[in-house]
PDB file of C-alpha atoms in Angstrom:
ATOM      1  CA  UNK M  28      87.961  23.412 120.671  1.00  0.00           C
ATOM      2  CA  UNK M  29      88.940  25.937 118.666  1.00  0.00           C
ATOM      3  CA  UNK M  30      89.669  23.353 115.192  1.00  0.00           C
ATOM      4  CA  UNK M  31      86.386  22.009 116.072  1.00  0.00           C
ATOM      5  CA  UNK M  32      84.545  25.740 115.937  1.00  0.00           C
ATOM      6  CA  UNK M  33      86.387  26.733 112.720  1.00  0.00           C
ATOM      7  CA  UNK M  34      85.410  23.262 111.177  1.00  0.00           C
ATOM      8  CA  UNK M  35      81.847  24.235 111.889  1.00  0.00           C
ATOM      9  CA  UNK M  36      82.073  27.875 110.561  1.00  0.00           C
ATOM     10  CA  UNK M  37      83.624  26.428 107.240  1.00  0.00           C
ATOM     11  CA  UNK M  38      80.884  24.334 106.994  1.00  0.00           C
ATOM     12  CA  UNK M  39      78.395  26.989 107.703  1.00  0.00           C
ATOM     13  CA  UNK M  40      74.899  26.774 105.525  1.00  0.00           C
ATOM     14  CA  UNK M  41      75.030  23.465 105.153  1.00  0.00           C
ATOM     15  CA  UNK M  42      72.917  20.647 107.164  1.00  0.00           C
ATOM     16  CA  UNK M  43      75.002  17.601 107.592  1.00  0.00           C
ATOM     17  CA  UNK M  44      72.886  14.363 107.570  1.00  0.00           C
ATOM     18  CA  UNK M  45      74.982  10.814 107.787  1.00  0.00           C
ATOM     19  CA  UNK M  46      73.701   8.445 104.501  1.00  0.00           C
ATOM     20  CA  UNK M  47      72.267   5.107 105.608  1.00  0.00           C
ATOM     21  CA  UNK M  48      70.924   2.239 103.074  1.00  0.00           C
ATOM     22  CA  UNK M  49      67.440   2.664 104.560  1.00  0.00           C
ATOM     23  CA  UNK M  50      67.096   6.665 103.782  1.00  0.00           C
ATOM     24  CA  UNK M  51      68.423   8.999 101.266  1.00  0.00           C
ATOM     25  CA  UNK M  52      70.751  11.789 101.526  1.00  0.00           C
ATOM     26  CA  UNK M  53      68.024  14.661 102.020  1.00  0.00           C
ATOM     27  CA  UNK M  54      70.109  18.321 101.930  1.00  0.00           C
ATOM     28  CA  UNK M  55      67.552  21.070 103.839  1.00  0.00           C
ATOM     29  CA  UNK M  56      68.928  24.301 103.877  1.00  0.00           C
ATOM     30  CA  UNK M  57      68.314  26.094 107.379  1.00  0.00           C
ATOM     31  CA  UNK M  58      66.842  29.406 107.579  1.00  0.00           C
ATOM     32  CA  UNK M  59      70.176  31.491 108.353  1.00  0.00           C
ATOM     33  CA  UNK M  60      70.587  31.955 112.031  1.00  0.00           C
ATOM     34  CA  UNK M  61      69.052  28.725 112.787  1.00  0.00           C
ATOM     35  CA  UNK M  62      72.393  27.044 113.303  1.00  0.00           C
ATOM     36  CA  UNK M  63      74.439  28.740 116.181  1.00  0.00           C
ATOM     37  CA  UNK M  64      77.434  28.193 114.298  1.00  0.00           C
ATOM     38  CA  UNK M  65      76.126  29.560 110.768  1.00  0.00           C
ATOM     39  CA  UNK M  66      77.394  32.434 109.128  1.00  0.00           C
ATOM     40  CA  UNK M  67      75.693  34.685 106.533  1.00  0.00           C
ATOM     41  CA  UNK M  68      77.451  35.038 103.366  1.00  0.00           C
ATOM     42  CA  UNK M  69      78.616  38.455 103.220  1.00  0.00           C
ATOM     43  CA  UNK M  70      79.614  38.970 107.039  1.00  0.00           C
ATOM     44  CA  UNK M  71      83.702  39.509 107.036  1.00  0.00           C
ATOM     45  CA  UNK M  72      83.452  41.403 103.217  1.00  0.00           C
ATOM     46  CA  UNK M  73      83.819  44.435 104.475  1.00  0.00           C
ATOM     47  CA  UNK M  74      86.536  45.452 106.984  1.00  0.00           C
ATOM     48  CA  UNK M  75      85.251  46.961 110.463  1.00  0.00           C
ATOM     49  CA  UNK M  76      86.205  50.570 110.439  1.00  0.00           C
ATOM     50  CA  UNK M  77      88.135  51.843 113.751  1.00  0.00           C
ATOM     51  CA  UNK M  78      87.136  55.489 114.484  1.00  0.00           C
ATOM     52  CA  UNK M  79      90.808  57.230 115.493  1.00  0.00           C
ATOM     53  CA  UNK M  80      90.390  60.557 117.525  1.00  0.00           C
ATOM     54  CA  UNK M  81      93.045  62.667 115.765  1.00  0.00           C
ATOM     55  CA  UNK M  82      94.422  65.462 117.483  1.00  0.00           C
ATOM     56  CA  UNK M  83      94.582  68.541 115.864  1.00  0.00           C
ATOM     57  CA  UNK M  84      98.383  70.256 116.215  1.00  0.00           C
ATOM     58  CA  UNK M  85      98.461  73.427 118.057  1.00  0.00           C
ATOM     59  CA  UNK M  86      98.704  76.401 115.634  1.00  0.00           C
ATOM     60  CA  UNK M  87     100.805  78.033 118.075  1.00  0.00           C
ATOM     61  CA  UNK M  88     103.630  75.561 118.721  1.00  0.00           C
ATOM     62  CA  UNK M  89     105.094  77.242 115.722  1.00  0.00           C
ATOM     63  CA  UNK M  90     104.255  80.466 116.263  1.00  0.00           C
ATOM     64  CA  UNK M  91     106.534  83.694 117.591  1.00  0.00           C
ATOM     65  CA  UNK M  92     105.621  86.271 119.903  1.00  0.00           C
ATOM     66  CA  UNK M  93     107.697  88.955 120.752  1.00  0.00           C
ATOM     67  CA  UNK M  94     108.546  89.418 124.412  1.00  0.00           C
ATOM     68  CA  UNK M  95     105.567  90.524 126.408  1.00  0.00           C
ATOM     69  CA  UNK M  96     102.986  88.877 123.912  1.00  0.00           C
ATOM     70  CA  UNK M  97     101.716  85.030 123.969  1.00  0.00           C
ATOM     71  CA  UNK M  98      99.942  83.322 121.352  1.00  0.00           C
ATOM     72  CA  UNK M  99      95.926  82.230 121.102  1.00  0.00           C
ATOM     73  CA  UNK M 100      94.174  81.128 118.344  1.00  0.00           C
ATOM     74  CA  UNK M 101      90.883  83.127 116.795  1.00  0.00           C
ATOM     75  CA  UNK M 102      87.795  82.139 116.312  1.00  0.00           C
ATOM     76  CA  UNK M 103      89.463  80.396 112.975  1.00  0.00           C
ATOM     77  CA  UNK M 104      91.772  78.479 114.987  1.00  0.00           C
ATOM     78  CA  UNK M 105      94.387  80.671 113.429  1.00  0.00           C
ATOM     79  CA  UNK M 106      97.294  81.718 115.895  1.00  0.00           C
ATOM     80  CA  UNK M 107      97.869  85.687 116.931  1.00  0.00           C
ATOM     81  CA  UNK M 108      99.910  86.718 119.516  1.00  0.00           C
ATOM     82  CA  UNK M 109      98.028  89.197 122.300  1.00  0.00           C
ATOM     83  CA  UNK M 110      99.854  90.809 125.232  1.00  0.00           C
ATOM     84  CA  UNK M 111     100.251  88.832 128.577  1.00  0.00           C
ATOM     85  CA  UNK M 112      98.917  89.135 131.529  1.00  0.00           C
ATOM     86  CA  UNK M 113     101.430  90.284 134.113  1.00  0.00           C
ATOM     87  CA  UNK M 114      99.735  87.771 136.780  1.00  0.00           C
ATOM     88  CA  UNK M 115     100.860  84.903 134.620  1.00  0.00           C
ATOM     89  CA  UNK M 116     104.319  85.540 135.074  1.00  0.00           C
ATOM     90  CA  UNK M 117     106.056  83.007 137.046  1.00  0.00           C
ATOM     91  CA  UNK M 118     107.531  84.743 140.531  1.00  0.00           C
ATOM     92  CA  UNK M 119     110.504  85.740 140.776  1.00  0.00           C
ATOM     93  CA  UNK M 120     113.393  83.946 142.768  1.00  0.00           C
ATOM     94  CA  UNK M 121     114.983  86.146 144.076  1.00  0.00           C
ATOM     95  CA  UNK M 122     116.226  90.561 143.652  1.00  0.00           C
ATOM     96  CA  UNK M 123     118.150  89.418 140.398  1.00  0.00           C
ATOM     97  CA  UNK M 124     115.675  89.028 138.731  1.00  0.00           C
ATOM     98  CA  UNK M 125     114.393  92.410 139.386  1.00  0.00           C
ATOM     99  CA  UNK M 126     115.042  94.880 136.128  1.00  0.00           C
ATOM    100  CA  UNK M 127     115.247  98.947 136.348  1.00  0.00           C
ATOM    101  CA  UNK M 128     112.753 100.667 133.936  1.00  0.00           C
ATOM    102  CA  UNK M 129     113.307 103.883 132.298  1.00  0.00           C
ATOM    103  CA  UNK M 130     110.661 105.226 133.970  1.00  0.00           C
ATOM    104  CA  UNK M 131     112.620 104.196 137.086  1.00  0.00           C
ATOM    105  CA  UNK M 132     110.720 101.711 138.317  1.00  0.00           C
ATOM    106  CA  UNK M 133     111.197  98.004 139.327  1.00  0.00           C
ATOM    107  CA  UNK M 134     109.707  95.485 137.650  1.00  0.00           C
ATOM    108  CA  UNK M 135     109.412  91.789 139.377  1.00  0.00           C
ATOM    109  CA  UNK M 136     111.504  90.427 136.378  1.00  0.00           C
ATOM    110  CA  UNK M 137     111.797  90.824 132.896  1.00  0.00           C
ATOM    111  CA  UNK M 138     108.677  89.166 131.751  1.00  0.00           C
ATOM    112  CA  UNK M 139     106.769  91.497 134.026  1.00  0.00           C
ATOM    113  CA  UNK M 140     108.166  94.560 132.437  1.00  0.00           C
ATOM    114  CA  UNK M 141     107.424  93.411 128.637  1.00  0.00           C
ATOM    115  CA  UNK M 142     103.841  91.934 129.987  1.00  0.00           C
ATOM    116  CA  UNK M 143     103.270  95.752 130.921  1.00  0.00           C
ATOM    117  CA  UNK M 144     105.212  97.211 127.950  1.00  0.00           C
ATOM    118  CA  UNK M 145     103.000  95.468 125.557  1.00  0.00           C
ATOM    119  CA  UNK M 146     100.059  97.026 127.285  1.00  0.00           C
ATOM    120  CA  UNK M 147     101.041 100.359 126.765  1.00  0.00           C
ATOM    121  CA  UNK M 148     101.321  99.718 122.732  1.00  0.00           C
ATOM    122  CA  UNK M 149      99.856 102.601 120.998  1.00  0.00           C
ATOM    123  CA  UNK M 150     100.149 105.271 124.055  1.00  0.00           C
ATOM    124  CA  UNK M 151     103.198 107.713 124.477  1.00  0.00           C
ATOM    125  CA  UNK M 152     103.972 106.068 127.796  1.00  0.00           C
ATOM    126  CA  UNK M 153     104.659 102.898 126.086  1.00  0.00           C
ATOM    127  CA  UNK M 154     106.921 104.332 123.660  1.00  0.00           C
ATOM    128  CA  UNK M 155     109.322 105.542 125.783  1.00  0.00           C
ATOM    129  CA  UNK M 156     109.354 102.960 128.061  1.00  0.00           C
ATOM    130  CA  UNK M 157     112.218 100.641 127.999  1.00  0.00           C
ATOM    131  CA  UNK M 158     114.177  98.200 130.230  1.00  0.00           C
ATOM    132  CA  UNK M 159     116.967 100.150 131.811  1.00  0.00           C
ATOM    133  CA  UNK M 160     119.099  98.148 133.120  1.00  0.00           C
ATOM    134  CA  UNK M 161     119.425  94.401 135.359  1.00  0.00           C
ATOM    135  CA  UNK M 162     118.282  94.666 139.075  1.00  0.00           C
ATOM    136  CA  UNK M 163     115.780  96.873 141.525  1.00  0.00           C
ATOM    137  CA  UNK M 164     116.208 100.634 140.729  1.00  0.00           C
ATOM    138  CA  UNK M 165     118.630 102.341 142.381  1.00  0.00           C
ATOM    139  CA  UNK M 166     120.825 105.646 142.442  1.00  0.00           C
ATOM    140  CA  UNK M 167     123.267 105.870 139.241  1.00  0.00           C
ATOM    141  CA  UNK M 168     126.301 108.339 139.980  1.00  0.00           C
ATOM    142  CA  UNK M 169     126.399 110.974 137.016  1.00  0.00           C
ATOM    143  CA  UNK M 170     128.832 110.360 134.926  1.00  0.00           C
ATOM    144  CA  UNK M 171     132.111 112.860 134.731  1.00  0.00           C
ATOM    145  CA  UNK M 172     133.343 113.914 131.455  1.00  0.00           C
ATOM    146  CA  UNK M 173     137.275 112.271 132.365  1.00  0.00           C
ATOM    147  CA  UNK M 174     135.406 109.169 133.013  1.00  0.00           C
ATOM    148  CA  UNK M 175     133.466 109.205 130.349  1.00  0.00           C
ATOM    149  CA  UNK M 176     136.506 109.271 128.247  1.00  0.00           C
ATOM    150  CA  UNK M 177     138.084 106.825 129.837  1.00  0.00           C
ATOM    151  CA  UNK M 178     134.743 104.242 129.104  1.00  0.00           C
ATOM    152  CA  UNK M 179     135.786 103.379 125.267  1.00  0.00           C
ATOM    153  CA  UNK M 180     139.032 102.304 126.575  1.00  0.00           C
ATOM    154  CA  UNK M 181     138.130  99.748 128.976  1.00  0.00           C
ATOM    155  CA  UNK M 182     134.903  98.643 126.863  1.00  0.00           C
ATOM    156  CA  UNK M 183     137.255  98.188 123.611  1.00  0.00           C
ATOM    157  CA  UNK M 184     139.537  95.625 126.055  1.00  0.00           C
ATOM    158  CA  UNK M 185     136.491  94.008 127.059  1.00  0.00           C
ATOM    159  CA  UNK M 186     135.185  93.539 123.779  1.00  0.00           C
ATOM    160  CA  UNK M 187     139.095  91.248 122.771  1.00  0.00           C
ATOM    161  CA  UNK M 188     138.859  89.152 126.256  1.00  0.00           C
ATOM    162  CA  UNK M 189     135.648  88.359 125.422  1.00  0.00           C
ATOM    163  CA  UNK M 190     136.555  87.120 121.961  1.00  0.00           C
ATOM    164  CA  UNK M 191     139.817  85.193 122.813  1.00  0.00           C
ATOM    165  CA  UNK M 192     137.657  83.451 125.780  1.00  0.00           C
ATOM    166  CA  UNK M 193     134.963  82.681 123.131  1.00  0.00           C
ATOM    167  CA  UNK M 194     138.248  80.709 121.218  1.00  0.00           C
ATOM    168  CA  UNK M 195     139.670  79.148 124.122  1.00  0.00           C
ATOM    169  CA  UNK M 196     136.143  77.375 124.565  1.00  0.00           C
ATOM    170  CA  UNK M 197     134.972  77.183 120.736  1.00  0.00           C
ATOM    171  CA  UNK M 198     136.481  72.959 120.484  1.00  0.00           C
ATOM    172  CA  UNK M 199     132.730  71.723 119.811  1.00  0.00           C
ATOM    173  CA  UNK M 200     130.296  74.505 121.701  1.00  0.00           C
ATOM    174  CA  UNK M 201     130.208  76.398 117.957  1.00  0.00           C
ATOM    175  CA  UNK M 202     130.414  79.959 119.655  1.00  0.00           C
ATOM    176  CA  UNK M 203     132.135  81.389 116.751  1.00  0.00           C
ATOM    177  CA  UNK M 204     131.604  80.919 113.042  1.00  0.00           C
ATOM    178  CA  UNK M 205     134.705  79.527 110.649  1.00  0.00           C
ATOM    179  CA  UNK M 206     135.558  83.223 109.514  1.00  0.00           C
ATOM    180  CA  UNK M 207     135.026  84.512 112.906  1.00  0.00           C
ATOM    181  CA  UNK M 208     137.421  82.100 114.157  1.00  0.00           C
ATOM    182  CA  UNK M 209     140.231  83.115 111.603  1.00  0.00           C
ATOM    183  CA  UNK M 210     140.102  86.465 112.932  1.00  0.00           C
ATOM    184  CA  UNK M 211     140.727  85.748 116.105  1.00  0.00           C
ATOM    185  CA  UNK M 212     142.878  83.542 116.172  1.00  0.00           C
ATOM    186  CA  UNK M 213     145.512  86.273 115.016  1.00  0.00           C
ATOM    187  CA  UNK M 214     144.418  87.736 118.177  1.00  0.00           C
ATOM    188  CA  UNK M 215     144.658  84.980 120.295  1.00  0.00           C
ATOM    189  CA  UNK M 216     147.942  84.040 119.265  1.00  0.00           C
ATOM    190  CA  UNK M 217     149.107  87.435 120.359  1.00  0.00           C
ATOM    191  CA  UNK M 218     147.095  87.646 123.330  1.00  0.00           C
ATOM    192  CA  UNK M 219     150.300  86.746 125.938  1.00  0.00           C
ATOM    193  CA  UNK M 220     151.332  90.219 125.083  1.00  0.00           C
ATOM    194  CA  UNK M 221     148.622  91.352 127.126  1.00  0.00           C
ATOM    195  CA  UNK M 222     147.061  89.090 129.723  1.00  0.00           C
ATOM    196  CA  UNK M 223     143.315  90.114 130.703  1.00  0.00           C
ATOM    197  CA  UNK M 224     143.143  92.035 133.882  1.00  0.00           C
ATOM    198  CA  UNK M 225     142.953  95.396 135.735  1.00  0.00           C
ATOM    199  CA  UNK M 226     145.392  97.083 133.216  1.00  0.00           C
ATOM    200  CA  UNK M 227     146.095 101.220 134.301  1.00  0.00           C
ATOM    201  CA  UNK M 228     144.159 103.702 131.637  1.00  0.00           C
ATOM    202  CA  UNK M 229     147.707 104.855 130.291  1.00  0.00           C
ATOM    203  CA  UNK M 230     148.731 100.787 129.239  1.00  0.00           C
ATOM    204  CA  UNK M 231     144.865 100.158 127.692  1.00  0.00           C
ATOM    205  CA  UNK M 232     145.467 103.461 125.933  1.00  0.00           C
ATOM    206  CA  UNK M 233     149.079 102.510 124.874  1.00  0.00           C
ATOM    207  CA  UNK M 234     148.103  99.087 123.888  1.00  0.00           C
ATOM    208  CA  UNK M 235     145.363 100.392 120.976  1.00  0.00           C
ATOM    209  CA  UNK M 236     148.013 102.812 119.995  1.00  0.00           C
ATOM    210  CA  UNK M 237     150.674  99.831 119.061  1.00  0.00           C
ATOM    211  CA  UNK M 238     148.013  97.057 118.012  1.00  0.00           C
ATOM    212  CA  UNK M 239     144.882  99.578 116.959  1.00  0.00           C
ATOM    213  CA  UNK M 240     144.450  96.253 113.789  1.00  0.00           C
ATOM    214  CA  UNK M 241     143.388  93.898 116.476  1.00  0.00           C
ATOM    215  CA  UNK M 242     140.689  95.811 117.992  1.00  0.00           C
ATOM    216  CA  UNK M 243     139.020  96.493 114.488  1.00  0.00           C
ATOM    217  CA  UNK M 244     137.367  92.922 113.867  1.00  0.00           C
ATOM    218  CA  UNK M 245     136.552  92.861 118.088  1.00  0.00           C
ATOM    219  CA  UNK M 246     134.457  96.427 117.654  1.00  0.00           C
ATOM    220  CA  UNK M 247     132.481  94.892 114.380  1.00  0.00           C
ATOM    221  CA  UNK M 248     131.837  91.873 116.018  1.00  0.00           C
ATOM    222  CA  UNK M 249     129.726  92.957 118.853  1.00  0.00           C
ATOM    223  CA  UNK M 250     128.018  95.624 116.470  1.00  0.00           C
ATOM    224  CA  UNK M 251     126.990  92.054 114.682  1.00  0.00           C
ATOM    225  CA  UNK M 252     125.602  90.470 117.351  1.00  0.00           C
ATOM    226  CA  UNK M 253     123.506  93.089 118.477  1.00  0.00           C
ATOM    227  CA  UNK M 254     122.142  93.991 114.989  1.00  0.00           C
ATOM    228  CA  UNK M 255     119.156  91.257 115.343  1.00  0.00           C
ATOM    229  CA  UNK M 256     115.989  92.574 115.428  1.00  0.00           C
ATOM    230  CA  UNK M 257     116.169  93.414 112.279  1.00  0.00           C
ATOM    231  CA  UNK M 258     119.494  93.109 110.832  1.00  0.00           C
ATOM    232  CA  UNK M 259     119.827  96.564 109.540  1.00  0.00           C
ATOM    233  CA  UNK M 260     122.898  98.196 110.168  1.00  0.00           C
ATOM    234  CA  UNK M 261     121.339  99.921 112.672  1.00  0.00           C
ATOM    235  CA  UNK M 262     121.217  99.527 116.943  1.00  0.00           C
ATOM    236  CA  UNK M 263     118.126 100.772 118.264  1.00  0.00           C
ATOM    237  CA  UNK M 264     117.036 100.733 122.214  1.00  0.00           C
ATOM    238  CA  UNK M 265     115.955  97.034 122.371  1.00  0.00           C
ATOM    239  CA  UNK M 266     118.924  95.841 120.421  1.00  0.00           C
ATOM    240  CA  UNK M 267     121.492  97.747 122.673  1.00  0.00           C
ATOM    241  CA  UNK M 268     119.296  96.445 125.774  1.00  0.00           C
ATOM    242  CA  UNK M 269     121.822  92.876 125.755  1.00  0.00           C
ATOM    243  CA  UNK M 270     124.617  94.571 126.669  1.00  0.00           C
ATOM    244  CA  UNK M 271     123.627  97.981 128.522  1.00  0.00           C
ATOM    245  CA  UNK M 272     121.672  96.234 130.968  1.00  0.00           C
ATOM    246  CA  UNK M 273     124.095  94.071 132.610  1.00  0.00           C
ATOM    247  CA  UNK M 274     126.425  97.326 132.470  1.00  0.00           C
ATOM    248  CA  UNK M 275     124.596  99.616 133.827  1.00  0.00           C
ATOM    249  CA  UNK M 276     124.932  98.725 137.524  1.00  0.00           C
ATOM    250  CA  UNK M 277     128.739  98.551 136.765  1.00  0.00           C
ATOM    251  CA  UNK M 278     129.471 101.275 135.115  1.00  0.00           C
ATOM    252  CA  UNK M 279     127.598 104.300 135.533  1.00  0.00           C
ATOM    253  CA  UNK M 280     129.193 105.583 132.095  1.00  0.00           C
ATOM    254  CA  UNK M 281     127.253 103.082 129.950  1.00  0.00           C
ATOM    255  CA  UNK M 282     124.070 105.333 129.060  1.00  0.00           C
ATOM    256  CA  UNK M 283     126.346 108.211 128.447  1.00  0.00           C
ATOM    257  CA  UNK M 284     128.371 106.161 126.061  1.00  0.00           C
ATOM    258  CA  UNK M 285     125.480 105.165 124.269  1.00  0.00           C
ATOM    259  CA  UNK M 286     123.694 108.546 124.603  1.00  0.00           C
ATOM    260  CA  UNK M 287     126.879 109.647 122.814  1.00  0.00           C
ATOM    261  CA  UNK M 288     127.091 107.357 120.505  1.00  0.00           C
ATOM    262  CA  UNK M 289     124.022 108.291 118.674  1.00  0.00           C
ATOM    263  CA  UNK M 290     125.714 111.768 116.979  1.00  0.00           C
ATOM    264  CA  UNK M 291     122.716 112.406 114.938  1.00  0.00           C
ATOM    265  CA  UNK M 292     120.611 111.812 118.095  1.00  0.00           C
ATOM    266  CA  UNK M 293     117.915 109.642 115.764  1.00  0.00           C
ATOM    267  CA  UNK M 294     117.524 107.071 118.205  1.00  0.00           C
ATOM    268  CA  UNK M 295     119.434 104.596 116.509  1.00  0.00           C
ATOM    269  CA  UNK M 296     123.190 103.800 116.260  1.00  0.00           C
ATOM    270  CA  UNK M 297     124.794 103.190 112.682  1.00  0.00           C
ATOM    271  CA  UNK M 298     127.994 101.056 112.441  1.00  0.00           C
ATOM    272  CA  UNK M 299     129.688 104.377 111.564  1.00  0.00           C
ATOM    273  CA  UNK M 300     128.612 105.964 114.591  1.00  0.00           C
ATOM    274  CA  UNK M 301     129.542 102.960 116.322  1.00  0.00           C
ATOM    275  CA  UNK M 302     132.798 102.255 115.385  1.00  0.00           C
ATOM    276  CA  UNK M 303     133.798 106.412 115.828  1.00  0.00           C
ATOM    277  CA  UNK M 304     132.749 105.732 119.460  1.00  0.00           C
ATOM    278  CA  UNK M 305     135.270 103.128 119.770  1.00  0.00           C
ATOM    279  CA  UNK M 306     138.158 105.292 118.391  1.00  0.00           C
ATOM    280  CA  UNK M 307     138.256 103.451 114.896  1.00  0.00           C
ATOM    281  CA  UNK M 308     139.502 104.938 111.914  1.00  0.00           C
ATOM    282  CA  UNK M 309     136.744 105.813 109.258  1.00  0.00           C
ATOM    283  CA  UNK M 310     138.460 104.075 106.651  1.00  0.00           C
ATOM    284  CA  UNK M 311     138.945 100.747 108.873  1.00  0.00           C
ATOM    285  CA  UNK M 312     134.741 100.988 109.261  1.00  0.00           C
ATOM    286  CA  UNK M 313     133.902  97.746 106.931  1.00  0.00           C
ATOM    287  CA  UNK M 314     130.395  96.224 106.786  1.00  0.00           C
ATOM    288  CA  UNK M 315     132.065  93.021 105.786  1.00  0.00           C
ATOM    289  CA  UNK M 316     133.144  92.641 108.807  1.00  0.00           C
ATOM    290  CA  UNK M 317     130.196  92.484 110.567  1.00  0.00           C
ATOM    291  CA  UNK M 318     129.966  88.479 110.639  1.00  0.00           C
TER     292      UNK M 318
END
């Protein structure tokens, strides 16, 4: 059927009349249309057009906020980040999720406490507010002047284990750099002198009196990977937030430390200042370092 259709269409525009001796071949054109299978000359020039909805990319897939904002887009379609709704927040699953403000109050979970931060932009409330430390508020024991002492020592062990476990698991997870890793591995390689562990005061003491070099490059380090937002040289509230928080409910030193820390009391933490915290030797303070 469908050879006999196409035969027709080819022929199209023409009327087909069988010659006989008693009458002429007589060739009548037919009005176009008048055959079923006739075509008008012209028809398949053109190619149909298909109308494609295209959909428009989000502006804001690409687009950072800062924690406690969200993006929209203008009346431009142009992407600007606004602050969040609290309410939108997903609920928490359970008390660790809680976080402490400084205003000493708990916040459902961190995205509730930026969500309200971001309202208070602009006001004095807002500006002093910041995220205190990991979990519901609750009583912090002051902090004795012996302990507080004591704090660098523990923190600057801390700081090593944390390193040579970052090696030990660095085969293809890329948790250190190249030039990260050849500086610890000298430290990992002398690491059985002193397993990790609940080591007395006097032995963490004696320990950075015998190998003070190896606890240089761990001090610089986590200056490093705090220094983010901006990279500056300089720790402010929100950058030291990554590591006080989680401390806090441990040690009730940690905001002393910090408060400490900051000698010129500008609100900000300078590798100097850093490093003299930890007990390092001005001359051993080297930006390159900080990697």
């Amino acid at each position: 059927m469908r050879v006999w259709i196409f035969f027709l269409v080819c022929l199209a525009g023409k009327t087909l009349a069988y010659p006989t001796e008693e009458a002429p071949v007589i060739e009548e054109e037919l009005e176009v249309g008048a055959n079923p299978v006739q075509v008008e000359t012209g028809e398949f020039d053109e190619a149909i057009e298909v109308e494609e909805e295209v959909i428009a990319e989000n502006p804001c897939l690409n687009h950072h906020c800062k924690k406690g904002k969200v993006c929209e887009v203008d009346d431009s379609n142009q992407p600007m980040c606004v602050c969040q709704d609290p309410l939108t927040c997903p609920a928490p699953v359970g008390d660790f999720e809680h976080v402490c403000g400084t205003d000493n109050k708990t916040y459902e979970s961190s995205c509730h406490f930026f969500a309200t931060k971001c309202s208070l932009e602009g006001t004095k409330k807002g500006h002093k507010l910041h995220m205190d430390y990991i979990g519901p508020c609750k009583y912090i024991e002051p902090c004795l002047e012996n302990e507080l002492n004591e704090f660098p020592l523990r923190m600057r062990d801390w700081l090593k284990n944390v390193l040579v476990t970052l090696y030990e698991r660095d085969e293809d997870n890329n948790l250190l750099t190249e030039k990260q890793k050849l500086r610890v591995k000298k430290i990992y390689e002398s690491e059985k002198r002193l397993q990790a562990g609940d080591h007395s005061l006097d032995l963490l003491a004696l320990d950075f009196e015998k190998n003070y070099n190896m606890y240089i490059f761990p001090v610089h380090w986590q200056f490093g990977q705090l220094d983010q937002h901006p990279i500056d040289g300089f720790l402010s509230h929100s950058e030291l937030a990554p590591l006080r928080a989680p401390l806090i409910p441990m040690e009730h030193c940690t905001t002393s430390f910090f408060e400490q820390c900051d000698a010129d009391q500008d609100k900000y933490i300078a590798l100097e200042e850093w490093a003299n915290c930890f007990g390092l030797k001005e001359q051993d303070v080297d930006k390159d370092l900080v990697i």
